[in-house]
PDB file of C-alpha atoms in Angstrom:
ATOM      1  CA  UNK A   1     -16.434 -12.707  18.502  1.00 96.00           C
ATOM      2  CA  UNK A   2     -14.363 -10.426  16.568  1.00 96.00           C
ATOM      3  CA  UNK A   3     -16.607  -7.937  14.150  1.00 97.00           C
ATOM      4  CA  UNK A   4     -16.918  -8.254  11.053  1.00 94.00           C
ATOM      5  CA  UNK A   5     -15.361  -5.364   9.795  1.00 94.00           C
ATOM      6  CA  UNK A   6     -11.749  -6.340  11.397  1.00 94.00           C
ATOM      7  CA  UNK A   7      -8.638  -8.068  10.080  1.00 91.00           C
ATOM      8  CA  UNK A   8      -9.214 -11.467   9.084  1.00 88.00           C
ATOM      9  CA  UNK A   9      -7.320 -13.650   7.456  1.00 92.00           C
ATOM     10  CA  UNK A  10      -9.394 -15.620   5.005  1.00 97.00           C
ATOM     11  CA  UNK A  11     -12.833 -16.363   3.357  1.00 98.00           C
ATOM     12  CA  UNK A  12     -14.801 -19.411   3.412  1.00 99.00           C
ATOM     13  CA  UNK A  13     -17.306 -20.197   0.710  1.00 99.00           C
ATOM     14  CA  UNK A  14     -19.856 -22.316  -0.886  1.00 99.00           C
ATOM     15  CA  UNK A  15     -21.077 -23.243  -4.397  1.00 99.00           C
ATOM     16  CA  UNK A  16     -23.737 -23.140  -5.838  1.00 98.00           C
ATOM     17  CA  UNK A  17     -25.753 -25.939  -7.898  1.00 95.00           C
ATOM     18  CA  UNK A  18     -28.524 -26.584  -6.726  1.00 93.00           C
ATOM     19  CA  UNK A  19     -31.793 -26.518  -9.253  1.00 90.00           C
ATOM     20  CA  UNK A  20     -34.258 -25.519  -7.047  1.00 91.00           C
ATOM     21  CA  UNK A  21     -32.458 -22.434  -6.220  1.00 89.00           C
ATOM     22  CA  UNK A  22     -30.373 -21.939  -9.102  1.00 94.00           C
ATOM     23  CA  UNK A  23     -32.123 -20.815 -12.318  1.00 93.00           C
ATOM     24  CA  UNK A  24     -30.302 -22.670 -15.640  1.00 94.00           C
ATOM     25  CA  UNK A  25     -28.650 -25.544 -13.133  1.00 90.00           C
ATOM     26  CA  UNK A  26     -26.842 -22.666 -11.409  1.00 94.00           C
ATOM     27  CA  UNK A  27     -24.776 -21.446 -13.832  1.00 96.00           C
ATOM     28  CA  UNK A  28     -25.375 -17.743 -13.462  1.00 97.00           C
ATOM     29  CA  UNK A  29     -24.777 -18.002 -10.149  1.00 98.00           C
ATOM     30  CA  UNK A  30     -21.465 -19.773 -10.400  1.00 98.00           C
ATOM     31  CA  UNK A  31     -19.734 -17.351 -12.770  1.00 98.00           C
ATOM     32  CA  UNK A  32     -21.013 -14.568  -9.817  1.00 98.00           C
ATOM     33  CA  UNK A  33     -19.753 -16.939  -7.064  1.00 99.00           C
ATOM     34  CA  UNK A  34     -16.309 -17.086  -8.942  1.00 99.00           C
ATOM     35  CA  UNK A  35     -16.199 -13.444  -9.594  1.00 99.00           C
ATOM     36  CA  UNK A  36     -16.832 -12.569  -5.826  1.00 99.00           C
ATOM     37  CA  UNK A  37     -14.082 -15.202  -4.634  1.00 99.00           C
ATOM     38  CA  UNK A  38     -11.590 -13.464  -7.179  1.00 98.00           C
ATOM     39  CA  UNK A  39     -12.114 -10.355  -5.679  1.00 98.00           C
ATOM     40  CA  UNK A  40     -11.646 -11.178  -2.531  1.00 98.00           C
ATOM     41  CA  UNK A  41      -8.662 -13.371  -3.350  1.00 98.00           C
ATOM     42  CA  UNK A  42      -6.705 -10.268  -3.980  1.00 97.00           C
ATOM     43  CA  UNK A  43      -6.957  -9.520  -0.521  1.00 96.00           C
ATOM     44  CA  UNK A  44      -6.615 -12.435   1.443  1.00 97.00           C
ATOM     45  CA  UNK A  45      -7.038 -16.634   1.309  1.00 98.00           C
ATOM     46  CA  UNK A  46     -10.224 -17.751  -0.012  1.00 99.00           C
ATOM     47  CA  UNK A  47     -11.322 -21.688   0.305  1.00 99.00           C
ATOM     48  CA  UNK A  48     -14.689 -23.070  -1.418  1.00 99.00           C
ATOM     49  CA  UNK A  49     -15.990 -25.983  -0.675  1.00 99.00           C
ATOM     50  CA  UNK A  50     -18.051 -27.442  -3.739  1.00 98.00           C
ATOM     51  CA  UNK A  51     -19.556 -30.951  -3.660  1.00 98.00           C
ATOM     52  CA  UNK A  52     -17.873 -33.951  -5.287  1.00 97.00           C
ATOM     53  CA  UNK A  53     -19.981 -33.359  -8.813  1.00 97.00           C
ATOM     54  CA  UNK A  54     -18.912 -30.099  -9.079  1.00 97.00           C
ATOM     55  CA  UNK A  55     -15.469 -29.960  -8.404  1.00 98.00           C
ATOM     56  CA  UNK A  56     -13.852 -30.151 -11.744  1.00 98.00           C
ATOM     57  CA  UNK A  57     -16.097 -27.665 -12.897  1.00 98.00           C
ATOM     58  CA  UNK A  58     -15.557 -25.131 -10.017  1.00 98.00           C
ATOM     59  CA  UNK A  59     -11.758 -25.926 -10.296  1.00 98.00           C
ATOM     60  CA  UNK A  60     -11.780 -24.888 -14.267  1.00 98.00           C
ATOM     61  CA  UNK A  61     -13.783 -21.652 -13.282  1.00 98.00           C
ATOM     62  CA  UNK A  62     -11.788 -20.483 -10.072  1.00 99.00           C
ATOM     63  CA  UNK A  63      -8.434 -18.582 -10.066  1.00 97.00           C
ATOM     64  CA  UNK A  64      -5.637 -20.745  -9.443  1.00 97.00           C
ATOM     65  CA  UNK A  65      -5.057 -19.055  -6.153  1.00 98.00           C
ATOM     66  CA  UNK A  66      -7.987 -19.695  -4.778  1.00 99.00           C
ATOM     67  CA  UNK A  67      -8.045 -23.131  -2.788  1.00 99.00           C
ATOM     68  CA  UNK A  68     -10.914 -25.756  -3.652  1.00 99.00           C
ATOM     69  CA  UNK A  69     -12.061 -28.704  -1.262  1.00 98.00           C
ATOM     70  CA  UNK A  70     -14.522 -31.673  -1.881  1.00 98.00           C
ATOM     71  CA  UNK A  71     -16.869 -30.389   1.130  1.00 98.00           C
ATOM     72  CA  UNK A  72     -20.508 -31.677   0.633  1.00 98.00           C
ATOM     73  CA  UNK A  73     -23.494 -28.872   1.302  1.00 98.00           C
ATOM     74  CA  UNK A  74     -27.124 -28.845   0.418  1.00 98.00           C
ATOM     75  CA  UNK A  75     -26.430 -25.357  -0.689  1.00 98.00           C
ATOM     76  CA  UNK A  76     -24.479 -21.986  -0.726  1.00 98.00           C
ATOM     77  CA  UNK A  77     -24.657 -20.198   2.472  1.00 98.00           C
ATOM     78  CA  UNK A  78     -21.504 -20.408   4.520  1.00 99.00           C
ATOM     79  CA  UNK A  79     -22.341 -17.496   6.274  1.00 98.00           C
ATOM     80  CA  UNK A  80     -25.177 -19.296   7.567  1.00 99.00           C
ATOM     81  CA  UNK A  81     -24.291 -22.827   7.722  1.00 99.00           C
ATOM     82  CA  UNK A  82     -20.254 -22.579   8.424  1.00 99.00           C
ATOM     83  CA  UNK A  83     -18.597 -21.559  12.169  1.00 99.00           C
ATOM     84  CA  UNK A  84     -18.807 -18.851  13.686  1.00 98.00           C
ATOM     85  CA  UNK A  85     -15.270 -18.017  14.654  1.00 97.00           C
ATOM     86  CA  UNK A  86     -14.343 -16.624  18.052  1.00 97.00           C
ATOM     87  CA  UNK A  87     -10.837 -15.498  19.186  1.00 94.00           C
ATOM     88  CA  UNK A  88      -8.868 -15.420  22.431  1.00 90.00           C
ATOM     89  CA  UNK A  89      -5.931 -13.370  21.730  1.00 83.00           C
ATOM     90  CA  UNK A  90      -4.138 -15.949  19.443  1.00 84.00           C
ATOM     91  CA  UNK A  91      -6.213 -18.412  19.987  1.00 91.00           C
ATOM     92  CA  UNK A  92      -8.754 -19.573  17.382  1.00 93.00           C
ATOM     93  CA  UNK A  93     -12.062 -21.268  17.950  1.00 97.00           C
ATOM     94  CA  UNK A  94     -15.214 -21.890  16.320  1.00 98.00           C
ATOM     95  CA  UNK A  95     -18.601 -22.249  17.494  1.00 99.00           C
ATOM     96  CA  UNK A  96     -21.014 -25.307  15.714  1.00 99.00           C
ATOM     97  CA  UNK A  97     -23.855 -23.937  15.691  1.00 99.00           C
ATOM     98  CA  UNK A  98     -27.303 -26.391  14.929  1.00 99.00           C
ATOM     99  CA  UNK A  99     -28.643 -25.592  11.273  1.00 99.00           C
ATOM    100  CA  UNK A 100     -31.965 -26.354  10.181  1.00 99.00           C
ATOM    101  CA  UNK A 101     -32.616 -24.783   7.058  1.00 99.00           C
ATOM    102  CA  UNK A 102     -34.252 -21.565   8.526  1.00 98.00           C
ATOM    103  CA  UNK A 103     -36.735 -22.926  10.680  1.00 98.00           C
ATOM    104  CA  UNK A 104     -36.770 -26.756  10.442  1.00 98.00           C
ATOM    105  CA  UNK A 105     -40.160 -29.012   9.385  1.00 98.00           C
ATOM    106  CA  UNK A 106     -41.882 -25.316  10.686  1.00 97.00           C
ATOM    107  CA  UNK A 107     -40.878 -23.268   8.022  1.00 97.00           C
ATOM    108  CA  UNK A 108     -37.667 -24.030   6.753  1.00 97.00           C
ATOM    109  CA  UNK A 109     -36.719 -23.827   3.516  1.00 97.00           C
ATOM    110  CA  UNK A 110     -35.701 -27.216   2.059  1.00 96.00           C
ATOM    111  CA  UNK A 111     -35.135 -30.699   3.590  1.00 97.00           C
ATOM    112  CA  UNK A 112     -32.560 -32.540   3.987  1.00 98.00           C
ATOM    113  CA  UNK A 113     -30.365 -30.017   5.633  1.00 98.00           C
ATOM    114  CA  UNK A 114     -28.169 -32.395   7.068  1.00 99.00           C
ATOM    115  CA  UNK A 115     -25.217 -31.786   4.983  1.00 99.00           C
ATOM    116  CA  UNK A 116     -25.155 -28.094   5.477  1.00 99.00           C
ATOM    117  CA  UNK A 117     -25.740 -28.834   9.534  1.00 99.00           C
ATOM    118  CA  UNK A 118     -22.037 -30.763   9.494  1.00 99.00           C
ATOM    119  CA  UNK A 119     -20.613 -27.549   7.442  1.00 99.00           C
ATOM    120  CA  UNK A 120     -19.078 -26.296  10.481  1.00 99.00           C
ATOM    121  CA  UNK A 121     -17.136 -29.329  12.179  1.00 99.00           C
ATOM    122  CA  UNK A 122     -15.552 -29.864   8.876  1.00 99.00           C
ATOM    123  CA  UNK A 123     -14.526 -26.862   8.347  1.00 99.00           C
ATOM    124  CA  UNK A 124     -13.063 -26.371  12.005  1.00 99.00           C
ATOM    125  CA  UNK A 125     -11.659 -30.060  11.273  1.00 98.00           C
ATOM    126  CA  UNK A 126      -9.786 -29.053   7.998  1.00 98.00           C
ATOM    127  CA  UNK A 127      -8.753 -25.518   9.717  1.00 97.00           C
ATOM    128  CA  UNK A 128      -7.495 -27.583  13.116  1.00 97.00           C
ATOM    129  CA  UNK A 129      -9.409 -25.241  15.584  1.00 97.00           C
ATOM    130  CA  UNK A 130     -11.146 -26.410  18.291  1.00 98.00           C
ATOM    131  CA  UNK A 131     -14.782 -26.983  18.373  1.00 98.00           C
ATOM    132  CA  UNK A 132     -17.313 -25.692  20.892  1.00 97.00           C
ATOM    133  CA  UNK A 133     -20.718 -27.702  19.818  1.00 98.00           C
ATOM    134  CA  UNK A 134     -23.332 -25.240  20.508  1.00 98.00           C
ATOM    135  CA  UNK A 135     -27.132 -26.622  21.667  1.00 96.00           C
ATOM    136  CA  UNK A 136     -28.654 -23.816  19.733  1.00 98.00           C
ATOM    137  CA  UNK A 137     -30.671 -23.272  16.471  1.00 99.00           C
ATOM    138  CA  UNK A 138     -28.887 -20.120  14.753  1.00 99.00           C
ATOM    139  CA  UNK A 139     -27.439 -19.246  11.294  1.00 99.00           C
ATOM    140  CA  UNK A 140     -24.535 -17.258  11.045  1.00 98.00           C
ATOM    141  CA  UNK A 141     -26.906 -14.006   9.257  1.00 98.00           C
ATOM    142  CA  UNK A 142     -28.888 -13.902  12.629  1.00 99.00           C
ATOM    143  CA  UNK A 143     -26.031 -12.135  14.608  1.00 99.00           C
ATOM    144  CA  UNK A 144     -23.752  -8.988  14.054  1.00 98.00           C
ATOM    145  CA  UNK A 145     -21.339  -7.853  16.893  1.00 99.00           C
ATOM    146  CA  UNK A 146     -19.174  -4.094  17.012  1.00 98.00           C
ATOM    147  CA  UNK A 147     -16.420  -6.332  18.021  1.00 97.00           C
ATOM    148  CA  UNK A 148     -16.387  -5.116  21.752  1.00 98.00           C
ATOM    149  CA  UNK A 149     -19.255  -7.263  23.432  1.00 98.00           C
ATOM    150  CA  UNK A 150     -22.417  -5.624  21.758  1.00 99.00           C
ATOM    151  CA  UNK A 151     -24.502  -8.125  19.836  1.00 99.00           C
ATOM    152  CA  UNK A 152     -27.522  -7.365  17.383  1.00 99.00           C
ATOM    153  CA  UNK A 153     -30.083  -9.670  16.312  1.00 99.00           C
ATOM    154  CA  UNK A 154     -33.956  -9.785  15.510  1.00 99.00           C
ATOM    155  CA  UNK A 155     -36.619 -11.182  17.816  1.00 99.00           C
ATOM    156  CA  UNK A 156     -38.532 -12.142  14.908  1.00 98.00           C
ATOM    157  CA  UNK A 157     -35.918 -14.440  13.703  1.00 99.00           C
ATOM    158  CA  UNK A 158     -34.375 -15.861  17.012  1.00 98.00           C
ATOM    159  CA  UNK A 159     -37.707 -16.409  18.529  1.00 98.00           C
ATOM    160  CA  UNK A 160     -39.268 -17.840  15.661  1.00 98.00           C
ATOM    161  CA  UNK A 161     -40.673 -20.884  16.852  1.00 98.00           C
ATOM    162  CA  UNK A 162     -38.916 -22.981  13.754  1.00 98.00           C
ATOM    163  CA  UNK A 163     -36.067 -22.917  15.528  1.00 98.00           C
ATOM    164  CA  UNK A 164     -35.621 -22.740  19.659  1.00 97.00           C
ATOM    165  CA  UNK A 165     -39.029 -23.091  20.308  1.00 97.00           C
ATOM    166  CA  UNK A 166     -38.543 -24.099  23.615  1.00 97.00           C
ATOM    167  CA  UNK A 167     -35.883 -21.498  25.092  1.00 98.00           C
ATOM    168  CA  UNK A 168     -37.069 -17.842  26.513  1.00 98.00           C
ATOM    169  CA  UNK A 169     -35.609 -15.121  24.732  1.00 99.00           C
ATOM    170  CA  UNK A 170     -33.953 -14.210  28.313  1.00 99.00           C
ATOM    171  CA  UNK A 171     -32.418 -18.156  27.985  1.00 99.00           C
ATOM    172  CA  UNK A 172     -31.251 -17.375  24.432  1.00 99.00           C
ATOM    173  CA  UNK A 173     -29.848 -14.098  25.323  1.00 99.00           C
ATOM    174  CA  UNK A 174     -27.737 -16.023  27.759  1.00 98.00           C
ATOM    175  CA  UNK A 175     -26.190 -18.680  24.903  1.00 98.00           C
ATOM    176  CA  UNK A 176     -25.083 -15.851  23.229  1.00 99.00           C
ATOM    177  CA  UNK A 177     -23.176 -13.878  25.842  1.00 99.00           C
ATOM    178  CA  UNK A 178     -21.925 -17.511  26.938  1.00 98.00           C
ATOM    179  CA  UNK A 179     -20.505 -18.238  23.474  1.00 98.00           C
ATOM    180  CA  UNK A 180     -19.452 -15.197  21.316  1.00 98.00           C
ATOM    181  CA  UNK A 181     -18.680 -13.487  24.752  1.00 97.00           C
ATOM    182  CA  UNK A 182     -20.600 -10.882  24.091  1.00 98.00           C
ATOM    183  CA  UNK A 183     -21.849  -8.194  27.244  1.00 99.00           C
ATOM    184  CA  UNK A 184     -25.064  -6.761  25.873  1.00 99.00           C
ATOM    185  CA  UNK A 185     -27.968  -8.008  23.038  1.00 99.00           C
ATOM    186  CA  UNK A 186     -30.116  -5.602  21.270  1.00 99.00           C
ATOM    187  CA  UNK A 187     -33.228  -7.365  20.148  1.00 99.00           C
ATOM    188  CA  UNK A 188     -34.778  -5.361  17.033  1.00 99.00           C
ATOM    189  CA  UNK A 189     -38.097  -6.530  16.923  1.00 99.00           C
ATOM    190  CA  UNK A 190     -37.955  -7.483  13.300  1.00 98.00           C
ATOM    191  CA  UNK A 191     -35.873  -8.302   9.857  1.00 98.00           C
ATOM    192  CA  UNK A 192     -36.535  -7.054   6.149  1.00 98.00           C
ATOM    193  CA  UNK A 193     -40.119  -7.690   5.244  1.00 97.00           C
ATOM    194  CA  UNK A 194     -40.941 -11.337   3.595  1.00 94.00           C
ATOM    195  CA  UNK A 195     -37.289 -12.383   4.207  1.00 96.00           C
ATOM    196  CA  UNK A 196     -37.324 -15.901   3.598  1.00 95.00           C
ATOM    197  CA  UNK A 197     -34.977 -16.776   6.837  1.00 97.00           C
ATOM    198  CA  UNK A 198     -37.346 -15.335   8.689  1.00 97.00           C
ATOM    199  CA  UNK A 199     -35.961 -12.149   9.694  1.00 98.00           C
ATOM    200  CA  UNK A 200     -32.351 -11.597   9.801  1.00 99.00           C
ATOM    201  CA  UNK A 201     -30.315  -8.653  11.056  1.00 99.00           C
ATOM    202  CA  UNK A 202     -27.115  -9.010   8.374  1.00 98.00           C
ATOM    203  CA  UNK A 203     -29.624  -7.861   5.710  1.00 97.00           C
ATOM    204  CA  UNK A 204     -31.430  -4.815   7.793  1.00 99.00           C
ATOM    205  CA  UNK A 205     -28.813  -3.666  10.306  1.00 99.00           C
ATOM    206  CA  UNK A 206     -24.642  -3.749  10.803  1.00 98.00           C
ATOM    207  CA  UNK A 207     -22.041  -2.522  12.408  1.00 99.00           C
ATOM    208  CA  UNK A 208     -20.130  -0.028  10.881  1.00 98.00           C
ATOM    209  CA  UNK A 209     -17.921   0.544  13.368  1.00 98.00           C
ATOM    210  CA  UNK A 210     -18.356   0.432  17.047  1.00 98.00           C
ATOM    211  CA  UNK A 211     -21.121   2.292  18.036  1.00 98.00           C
ATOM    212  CA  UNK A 212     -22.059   3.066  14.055  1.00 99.00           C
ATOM    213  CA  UNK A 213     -24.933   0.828  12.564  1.00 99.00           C
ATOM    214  CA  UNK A 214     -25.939   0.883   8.762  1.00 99.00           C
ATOM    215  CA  UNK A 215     -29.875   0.343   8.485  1.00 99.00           C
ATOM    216  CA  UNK A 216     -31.678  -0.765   5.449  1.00 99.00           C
ATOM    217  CA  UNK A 217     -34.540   2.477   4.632  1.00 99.00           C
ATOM    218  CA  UNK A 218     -36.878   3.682   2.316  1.00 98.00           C
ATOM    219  CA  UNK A 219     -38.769   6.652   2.550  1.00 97.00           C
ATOM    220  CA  UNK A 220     -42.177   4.881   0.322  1.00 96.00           C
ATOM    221  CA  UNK A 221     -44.231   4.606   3.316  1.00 97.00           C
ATOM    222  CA  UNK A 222     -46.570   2.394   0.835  1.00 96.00           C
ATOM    223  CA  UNK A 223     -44.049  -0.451   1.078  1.00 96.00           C
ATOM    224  CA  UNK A 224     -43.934  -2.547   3.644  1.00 96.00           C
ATOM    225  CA  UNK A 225     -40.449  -2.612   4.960  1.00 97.00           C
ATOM    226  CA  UNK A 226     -41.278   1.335   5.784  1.00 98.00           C
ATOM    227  CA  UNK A 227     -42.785   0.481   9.021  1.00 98.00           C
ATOM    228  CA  UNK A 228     -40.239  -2.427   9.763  1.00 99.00           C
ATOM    229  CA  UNK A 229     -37.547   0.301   9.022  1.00 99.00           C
ATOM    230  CA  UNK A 230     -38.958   2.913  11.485  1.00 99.00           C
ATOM    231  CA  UNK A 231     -39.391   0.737  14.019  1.00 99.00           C
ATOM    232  CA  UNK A 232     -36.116  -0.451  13.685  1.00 99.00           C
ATOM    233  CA  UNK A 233     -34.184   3.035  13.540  1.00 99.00           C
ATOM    234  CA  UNK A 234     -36.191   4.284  16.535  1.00 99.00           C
ATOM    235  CA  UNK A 235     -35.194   0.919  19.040  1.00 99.00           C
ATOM    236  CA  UNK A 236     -31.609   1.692  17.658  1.00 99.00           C
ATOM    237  CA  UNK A 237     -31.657   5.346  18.280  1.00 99.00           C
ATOM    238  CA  UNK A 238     -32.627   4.701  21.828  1.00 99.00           C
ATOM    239  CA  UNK A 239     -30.114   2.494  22.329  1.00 99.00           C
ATOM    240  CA  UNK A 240     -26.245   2.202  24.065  1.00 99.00           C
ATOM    241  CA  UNK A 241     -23.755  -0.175  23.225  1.00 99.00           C
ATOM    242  CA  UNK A 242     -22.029  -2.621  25.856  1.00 99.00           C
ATOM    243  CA  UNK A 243     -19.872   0.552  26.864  1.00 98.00           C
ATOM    244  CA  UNK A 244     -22.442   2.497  27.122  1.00 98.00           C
ATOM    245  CA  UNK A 245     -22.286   4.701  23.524  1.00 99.00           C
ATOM    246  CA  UNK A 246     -25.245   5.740  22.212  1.00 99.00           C
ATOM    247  CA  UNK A 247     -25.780   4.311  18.968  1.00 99.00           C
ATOM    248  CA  UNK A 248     -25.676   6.401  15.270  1.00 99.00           C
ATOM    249  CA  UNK A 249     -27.489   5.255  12.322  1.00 99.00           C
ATOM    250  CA  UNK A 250     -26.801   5.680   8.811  1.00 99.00           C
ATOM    251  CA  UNK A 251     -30.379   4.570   6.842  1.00 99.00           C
ATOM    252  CA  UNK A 252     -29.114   3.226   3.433  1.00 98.00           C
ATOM    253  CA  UNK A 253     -32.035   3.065   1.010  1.00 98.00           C
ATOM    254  CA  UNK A 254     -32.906  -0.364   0.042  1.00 96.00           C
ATOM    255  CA  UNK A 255     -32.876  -1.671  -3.640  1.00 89.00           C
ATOM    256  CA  UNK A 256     -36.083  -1.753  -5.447  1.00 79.00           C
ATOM    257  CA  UNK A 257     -37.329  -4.840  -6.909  1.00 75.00           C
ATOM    258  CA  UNK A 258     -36.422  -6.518 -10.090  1.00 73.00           C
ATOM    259  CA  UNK A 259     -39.475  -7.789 -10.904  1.00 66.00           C
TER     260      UNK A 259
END
């Protein structure tokens, strides 16, 4: 799995409109969807997929270069829901992962999901690159890699019994260095406090750079992501990378709340 900070050459995305999410039928949330896909537009390719209600209306308020397909979702989150893409020199494949809303009947968020679980094939279908079907809850915000075979994710999250409930950690482990090819996993034990996926890494920890990991801090130790955070840096800290780097971590301060 190549990391996220390399070469790529386009964006997928979803939009939004859904009313139990989306304050005043989504609308805010559209114009910021639009703005973000007309940034990155400048850059490279950018495809949304917008459900068949919405597609005149996400047509009229997307840039003409940005592509637009009928691609039904029960929400926004391609990072979550889509493939994750895996490369072979220049071949292209992407991984299907199972989606269940963050955490199924457990604890997931909404239901159905269904839509959102068939993201991925249709995507891979409309992109023509193979499929590997993957017999394993996981959203795409539960992994980060450097790129060269060092995988991060959160034991809170992957082990959260919403979603494998009946594979070790040792047996997950071993799905991801099957599929994204990946040599070492470092498990932090846990996400950003009351994160409603249920702990995951892409909003507490990233790669940088090989061997370079940005981790969300703050120095209140009244709030409770200041324990989460320490615990965090000081597993990282400890740490080496599949080729055996130690690790360096930048603490970013977190936002404070808007409410």
């Amino acid at each position: 799995m190549p990391a996220e900070f390399a070469p790529h050459a386009g964006t997928w995305m979803l939009w939004p409109q859904r009313p139990d999410n989306w304050r005043l039928g989504g609308k805010p949330a559209q114009k910021a969807f639009a703005a973000v896909a007309s940034a990155i537009a400048q850059f490279e390719p950018v495809t949304v997929g917008v459900n068949h209600n919405q597609f005149m209306n996400a047509r009229q308020m997307l840039s003409a270069e940005i592509r637009v397909i009928e691609l039904s979702s029960n929400d926004s989150w391609m990072r979550d829901v889509g493939p994750t893409f895996v490369s072979n020199g220049n071949s292209l494949r992407g991984i299907d992962w199972i989606f269940n809303a963050w955490g199924g009947l457990y604890n997931g968020l909404y239901f159905p999901w269904d839509l959102d679980d068939a993201v991925a094939a249709k995507v891979l279908e409309i992109e023509r690159a193979p499929r590997y079907k993957a017999q394993l809850v996981l959203e795409g915000g539960s992994i980060h890699v450097d790129g060269e075979g060092t995988c991060i994710t959160t034991a809170e999250c992957l082990l959260s019994p919403g979603r494998n409930p009946d594979l070790t950690q040792a047996e997950i482990e071993n799905h991801l260095k099957d599929y994204l090819s990946v040599e070492k996993v470092l498990w932090i034990p846990c996400g950003v406090f009351n994160d409603e996926t249920t702990g995951h890494v892409d909003n507490l920890a990233c790669f940088l750079r090989p061997a370079e990991i940005a981790l969300t801090w703050t120095d209140d130790k009244s709030d409770p992501q200041y324990a989460r955070s320490v615990e965090a840096y000081e597993f990282l800290i400890l740490q080496t990378d599949a080729r055996g780097r130690k690790l360096t971590v930048h603490k970013i301060q977190q936002p404070g709340p808007i409410l």
